[in-house]
Amino acid sequence: MEADEIKGTSVRAVRLYDKSSPDHSELATLNRRGWNETEGTRGIMHTTMSGLVQILVVPVSLFVGACSLAFAEEPQIAPVKILEFAPGLSIAKEAENISGSACAIASEESYSCLLIGDEVRFARFFSLSNDGLKSGEQVFILPKEYKAGEQTKEYDETDAEGIAFADGAYYLIGSHGLNKSGKHQPSRYFLYRVTVDPVTGLAGDLGTKDIASAQVTKSGNLEKIIATTPELASYVNMVPDQEGINIEGVAIKDGQLYVGFRGPLIAGGATIGSVALDDAFRNPSASLTLLPPIKLGDGQGVRDLAAVEGGFLILTGPQRDQAGPAKVCFWKLGETSAKCHGVIKAGPDSSKPEALTLLETTDAKFQVLIMSDGANGGAPAIYDVPR
């Protein structure tokens, strides 16, 4: 791949080690696979040393085995590897409110990943290191202040809920809904593009606490587009826990921006809409196409969304702002059902899995990183999702 190309949504090379073994044995190496132009996703091959997978999986199975009984009605997936940030995320509002992440390959030698917490004004680069996740620099996506007529006001948190990567840029999306008190906060209604260096995959300008990065472009068009979508218009002025608008997932595929709604649930199914990516930034009169409601389970909405080979992965969770069962579902565009696996949480029962990152695609599985809201440091863990 040429150094001036950044495509894909998965990391290039990560080594996971069993730290308890005397020789620090390698458990797995994730190596690059090729870019799939048709599907718009990149996978990475997974090779495992003979016999060592059981060393990794058995302790995790014991840790979570009792939990699987609660969701016996469908297949379950347990963490293959539980990770942590080193250094840790020292800002509590970020560490306890992780809401989205994505990764991208920049070149043979480098890759980048980005996460967001919904109660801060910055995103953070991170990488997968030998021992887990290594936190990196913050990139500010919102300034501290903005002009509202003659007044100067301060932005609240971004309430950013999802991240996707495509064609040299990360895309982040706000919830586009009222806050819990029913107030309209302008900071919640933006779609962001963060362009990154074609070699490193990082932002050259990070901005400051007062000034957003020069590499950030934001658009408020999606608020207008949603408000003029007939099926959604009646939900715009409702709070999220009363079926109000609440976007939590974003993905990009074939030039289309896909947004996944935690709420509302329409006809009892989860809601995903699409609009041309270019229109989302340039055309406030564009139309959002709603896809048929997807049956993900009683009260289950979209908590995150990722484009993969052949379709999408949906991370599900309760439509209401509460902890509860989570699933990873493989969904083909336009279908009204999906193939789901219950997620056995790496974090406490009170945590809410909200960030889904594709790491690997093989003929047998998708390997993903899941992080959670409500768990200090996000309780990051790797899962294998059977295809």
mmCIF file of C-alpha atoms in Angstrom, residues 85 89 94-98 346-347 370-381:
data_model
loop_
_atom_site.group_PDB
_atom_site.id
_atom_site.type_symbol
_atom_site.label_atom_id
_atom_site.label_comp_id
_atom_site.label_asym_id
_atom_site.label_seq_id
_atom_site.Cartn_x
_atom_site.Cartn_y
_atom_site.Cartn_z
ATOM 1 C CA PHE A 85 -4.816 1.383 29.466
ATOM 2 C CA LEU A 89 -6.886 7.643 31.547
ATOM 3 C CA GLU A 94 -13.138 10.563 30.010
ATOM 4 C CA ALA A 95 -12.172 7.345 31.800
ATOM 5 C CA GLU A 96 -15.696 6.574 32.999
ATOM 6 C CA ASN A 97 -17.613 7.658 29.890
ATOM 7 C CA ILE A 98 -15.976 6.032 26.853
ATOM 8 C CA ALA A 346 -15.557 -7.570 30.911
ATOM 9 C CA GLY A 347 -16.656 -4.769 33.234
ATOM 10 C CA ILE A 370 -15.270 -3.498 23.057
ATOM 11 C CA MET A 371 -15.098 -0.716 25.649
ATOM 12 C CA SER A 372 -17.793 0.346 28.092
ATOM 13 C CA ASP A 373 -19.363 3.422 29.601
ATOM 14 C CA GLY A 374 -19.568 3.277 33.393
ATOM 15 C CA ALA A 375 -16.372 1.262 33.907
ATOM 16 C CA ASN A 376 -13.196 3.108 34.914
ATOM 17 C CA GLY A 377 -10.864 2.892 31.916
ATOM 18 C CA GLY A 378 -13.619 1.422 29.756
ATOM 19 C CA ALA A 379 -13.023 -2.254 30.722
ATOM 20 C CA PRO A 380 -11.484 -2.888 27.262
ATOM 21 C CA ALA A 381 -11.621 -6.473 26.036
#
